[in-house]
Tab-separated table of C-alpha atoms in Angstrom:
chain	number	residue	atom	x	y	z
X	1	LEU	CA	-17.583	20.537	5.377
X	2	ASP	CA	-16.407	23.873	4.020
X	3	ASN	CA	-16.464	23.236	0.288
X	4	CYS	CA	-19.536	21.203	-0.629
X	5	ASP	CA	-23.322	21.191	-0.250
X	6	ASN	CA	-23.876	19.253	2.949
X	7	SER	CA	-27.662	19.520	2.672
X	8	GLU	CA	-27.638	16.549	0.295
X	9	ILE	CA	-26.147	14.263	2.967
X	10	PRO	CA	-28.874	12.484	4.959
X	11	PHE	CA	-29.111	13.405	8.658
X	12	GLU	CA	-28.491	9.805	9.765
X	13	ASP	CA	-25.271	9.668	7.746
X	14	LYS	CA	-24.039	12.909	9.307
X	15	LYS	CA	-24.902	11.574	12.749
X	16	HIS	CA	-23.082	8.309	12.064
X	17	ILE	CA	-19.956	10.149	10.910
X	18	TYR	CA	-20.077	12.508	13.885
X	19	GLN	CA	-20.354	9.663	16.397
X	20	GLY	CA	-17.469	7.821	14.772
X	21	MET	CA	-15.264	10.922	14.809
X	22	VAL	CA	-15.964	11.508	18.496
X	23	ARG	CA	-15.085	7.895	19.361
X	24	TRP	CA	-11.938	8.111	17.247
X	25	THR	CA	-10.785	11.285	18.994
X	26	GLU	CA	-11.511	9.763	22.399
X	27	PHE	CA	-9.459	6.702	21.442
X	28	PHE	CA	-6.324	8.767	20.839
X	29	PHE	CA	-6.551	10.601	24.151
X	30	LYS	CA	-7.590	7.551	26.196
X	31	CYS	CA	-5.404	4.878	24.608
X	32	ARG	CA	-2.479	6.633	22.918
X	33	ASP	CA	-1.526	9.366	25.404
X	34	ILE	CA	0.811	7.326	27.601
X	35	ASP	CA	2.125	10.181	29.733
X	36	LYS	CA	-1.268	11.965	29.876
X	37	ASP	CA	0.154	15.292	28.704
X	38	GLY	CA	-2.594	15.916	26.156
X	39	ILE	CA	-0.417	14.829	23.203
X	40	TRP	CA	-0.949	11.397	21.689
X	41	GLU	CA	1.913	9.127	20.686
X	42	ASN	CA	2.385	6.571	17.914
X	43	ARG	CA	3.107	3.008	18.989
X	44	SER	CA	4.631	1.968	15.648
X	45	ALA	CA	5.425	3.180	12.156
X	46	VAL	CA	2.206	1.552	10.953
X	47	GLU	CA	0.186	4.244	12.754
X	48	THR	CA	1.917	7.089	10.927
X	49	GLY	CA	1.748	6.198	7.244
X	50	TRP	CA	5.425	7.115	6.813
X	51	GLU	CA	6.812	3.588	7.360
X	52	ASP	CA	10.533	4.359	7.555
X	53	ALA	CA	10.774	8.048	8.456
X	54	ALA	CA	14.150	9.042	9.836
X	55	TYR	CA	12.655	10.608	12.948
X	56	PHE	CA	11.616	7.099	14.071
X	57	GLU	CA	15.283	6.702	15.092
X	58	VAL	CA	14.337	7.958	18.574
X	59	GLY	CA	12.070	4.931	18.977
X	60	PHE	CA	8.500	4.374	20.070
X	61	PRO	CA	6.208	5.483	21.664
X	62	LEU	CA	6.777	8.518	19.473
X	63	ALA	CA	5.126	11.907	19.816
X	64	SER	CA	5.091	13.943	16.613
X	65	PRO	CA	3.495	17.256	15.622
X	66	ASP	CA	2.041	16.258	12.260
X	67	LEU	CA	-0.370	13.598	13.485
X	68	ASN	CA	-1.443	15.713	16.439
X	69	ALA	CA	-2.148	18.535	13.965
X	70	TYR	CA	-4.551	16.274	12.067
X	71	LEU	CA	-6.332	15.485	15.328
X	72	ALA	CA	-6.753	19.188	16.123
X	73	ILE	CA	-8.365	19.720	12.720
X	74	GLN	CA	-10.567	16.689	13.301
X	75	MET	CA	-11.807	18.179	16.583
X	76	GLU	CA	-12.745	21.387	14.774
X	77	ALA	CA	-14.630	19.320	12.193
X	78	GLN	CA	-16.492	17.543	14.997
X	79	ALA	CA	-17.716	20.908	16.242
X	80	LYS	CA	-18.916	21.954	12.762
X	81	LEU	CA	-20.613	18.651	12.089
X	82	GLY	CA	-22.080	18.605	15.586
X	83	ARG	CA	-23.753	21.960	15.012
X	84	MET	CA	-25.183	20.706	11.713
X	85	ILE	CA	-26.956	17.839	13.466
X	86	GLY	CA	-28.089	19.762	16.535
X	87	ILE	CA	-25.500	18.775	19.144
X	88	ASP	CA	-25.600	21.228	22.052
X	89	GLU	CA	-23.379	24.295	21.798
X	90	LYS	CA	-21.476	23.511	24.987
X	91	THR	CA	-20.250	20.230	23.500
X	92	CYS	CA	-19.330	21.817	20.158
X	93	ALA	CA	-17.546	24.716	21.827
X	94	GLY	CA	-15.695	22.150	23.944
X	95	PHE	CA	-14.345	20.469	20.810
X	96	GLU	CA	-13.127	23.839	19.510
X	97	ALA	CA	-11.505	24.684	22.835
X	98	GLY	CA	-9.835	21.272	22.845
X	99	ALA	CA	-8.505	21.872	19.335
X	100	LYS	CA	-7.047	25.251	20.330
X	101	ALA	CA	-5.442	23.746	23.423
X	102	LEU	CA	-3.927	20.948	21.323
X	103	VAL	CA	-2.484	23.439	18.809
X	104	GLN	CA	-0.850	25.316	21.699
X	105	LYS	CA	0.646	22.080	23.051
X	106	ILE	CA	1.937	21.200	19.571
X	107	ILE	CA	3.786	24.519	19.428
X	108	GLU	CA	5.156	24.178	22.968
X	109	LYS	CA	6.330	20.576	22.633
X	110	PHE	CA	7.421	20.245	19.002
X	111	TRP	CA	8.693	23.636	17.796
X	112	ASP	CA	12.346	24.137	18.778
X	113	GLY	CA	12.560	27.702	17.520
X	114	GLU	CA	13.795	26.775	14.044
X	115	ARG	CA	12.040	23.563	12.998
X	116	TRP	CA	9.607	20.834	13.980
X	117	ILE	CA	10.887	17.853	15.984
X	118	ALA	CA	9.499	14.583	17.327
X	119	PHE	CA	10.431	12.821	20.556
X	120	ASN	CA	10.163	9.525	22.378
X	121	CYS	CA	7.755	10.130	25.259
X	122	GLU	CA	9.462	7.566	27.522
X	123	THR	CA	13.135	8.428	26.975
X	124	LEU	CA	12.416	12.073	25.966
X	125	LYS	CA	15.037	11.696	23.234
X	126	LYS	CA	14.427	14.284	20.486
X	127	SER	CA	14.825	13.688	16.767
X	128	ASP	CA	17.741	15.389	15.070
X	129	THR	CA	16.651	14.527	11.539
X	130	LYS	CA	15.530	16.774	8.710
X	131	SER	CA	12.252	15.012	7.992
X	132	LEU	CA	9.654	16.685	5.806
X	133	PRO	CA	6.651	14.791	7.249
X	134	LEU	CA	7.136	16.743	10.490
X	135	PHE	CA	6.483	19.934	8.511
X	136	ALA	CA	3.048	18.618	7.537
X	137	THR	CA	2.162	20.412	10.788
X	138	LEU	CA	1.816	23.459	8.530
X	139	ILE	CA	-1.596	21.998	7.650
X	140	LEU	CA	-2.717	23.990	10.697
X	141	GLY	CA	-2.268	27.143	8.619
X	142	LYS	CA	-3.103	30.410	10.374
X	143	ARG	CA	-3.723	28.568	13.634
X	144	LEU	CA	0.072	28.778	13.936
X	145	PRO	CA	1.911	32.024	14.696
X	146	GLN	CA	3.163	33.748	11.542
X	147	ASP	CA	6.826	33.576	12.607
X	148	ILE	CA	6.603	29.771	12.891
X	149	ILE	CA	4.990	29.569	9.456
X	150	ASP	CA	7.696	31.817	7.960
X	151	LYS	CA	10.580	29.920	9.577
X	152	SER	CA	9.094	26.567	8.539
X	153	ILE	CA	8.796	27.638	4.907
X	154	LYS	CA	12.323	29.070	4.934
X	155	TYR	CA	13.638	25.795	6.391
X	156	ILE	CA	11.895	23.709	3.714
X	157	PHE	CA	13.126	25.792	0.783
X	158	GLU	CA	16.662	26.660	1.860
X	159	ASP	CA	19.570	25.425	-0.315
X	160	ASN	CA	20.259	21.676	-0.178
X	161	ALA	CA	17.135	21.066	1.856
X	162	PHE	CA	14.051	19.376	0.393
X	163	LEU	CA	13.473	20.923	-3.030
X	164	THR	CA	14.343	18.768	-6.046
X	165	PRO	CA	13.399	19.069	-9.748
X	166	TYR	CA	10.703	16.447	-9.038
X	167	GLY	CA	9.124	17.855	-5.880
X	168	LEU	CA	9.985	17.897	-2.191
X	169	ALA	CA	12.122	15.049	-0.873
X	170	SER	CA	10.789	13.383	2.264
X	171	GLU	CA	14.192	13.742	3.979
X	172	ALA	CA	16.481	16.717	3.337
X	173	LEU	CA	19.132	16.142	0.694
X	174	ASP	CA	21.893	17.142	3.127
X	175	SER	CA	20.542	15.042	5.994
X	176	ASP	CA	22.732	12.355	7.542
X	177	TYR	CA	19.633	10.128	7.399
X	178	PHE	CA	18.879	10.518	3.664
X	179	ALA	CA	18.575	7.020	2.199
X	180	HIS	CA	16.111	6.965	-0.736
X	181	GLY	CA	13.540	5.189	1.436
X	182	TRP	CA	9.806	5.884	1.240
X	183	SER	CA	10.085	8.690	3.770
X	184	ARG	CA	13.863	8.853	4.061
X	185	GLY	CA	14.405	10.805	0.869
X	186	CYS	CA	12.068	9.758	-1.924
X	187	VAL	CA	9.657	12.199	-3.483
X	188	ASN	CA	6.353	10.605	-2.514
X	189	THR	CA	2.825	11.667	-3.345
X	190	PRO	CA	1.238	11.959	0.125
X	191	VAL	CA	3.769	14.435	1.459
X	192	GLN	CA	3.519	16.499	-1.749
X	193	LEU	CA	-0.257	16.741	-1.401
X	194	ILE	CA	-0.169	17.574	2.317
X	195	LEU	CA	2.456	20.273	1.849
X	196	CYS	CA	0.595	21.738	-1.159
X	197	MET	CA	-2.550	21.995	0.971
X	198	ALA	CA	-0.588	23.414	3.895
X	199	LEU	CA	1.278	26.010	1.867
């Protein structure tokens, strides 16, 4: 939406995409927010894309900051796309307000003062892993307070953390959970791309 000529996209296509995005957002809040706290939870590893991440040790349903961050960005995109196709301003502004409220909840629920965590929304058990996918929350950029951004970057690049000669490991090298799995230590492409965009 920000980096290409959207005038070439037919109105009906934009409308179709907009309607699908709205339904998708509604799905997460209606069907994946078990405790109705405004944060959606994953029901299984399949919903995350990380497959074997160490922070899954706390079990499911799992609330995590990274996937909620993507949803906040999606809500902002809904507002932009909605304005392009003539959706009323009250609705578009509502999406933006919802995105801001979600970012605030992400900070309140998942930032422990030093790093990002995940938790099981039924047992409330918090992850104690050093999992890089949680730091994909940095995709929110300047929507986050600068001190959280600074501490997150420091945490990622401190000695014996994630940096290797080949890229960032998906689990910290000094983590008790490091195991060379897809998201338990390997250097995998998706997390590299997300963190490059975020940083």
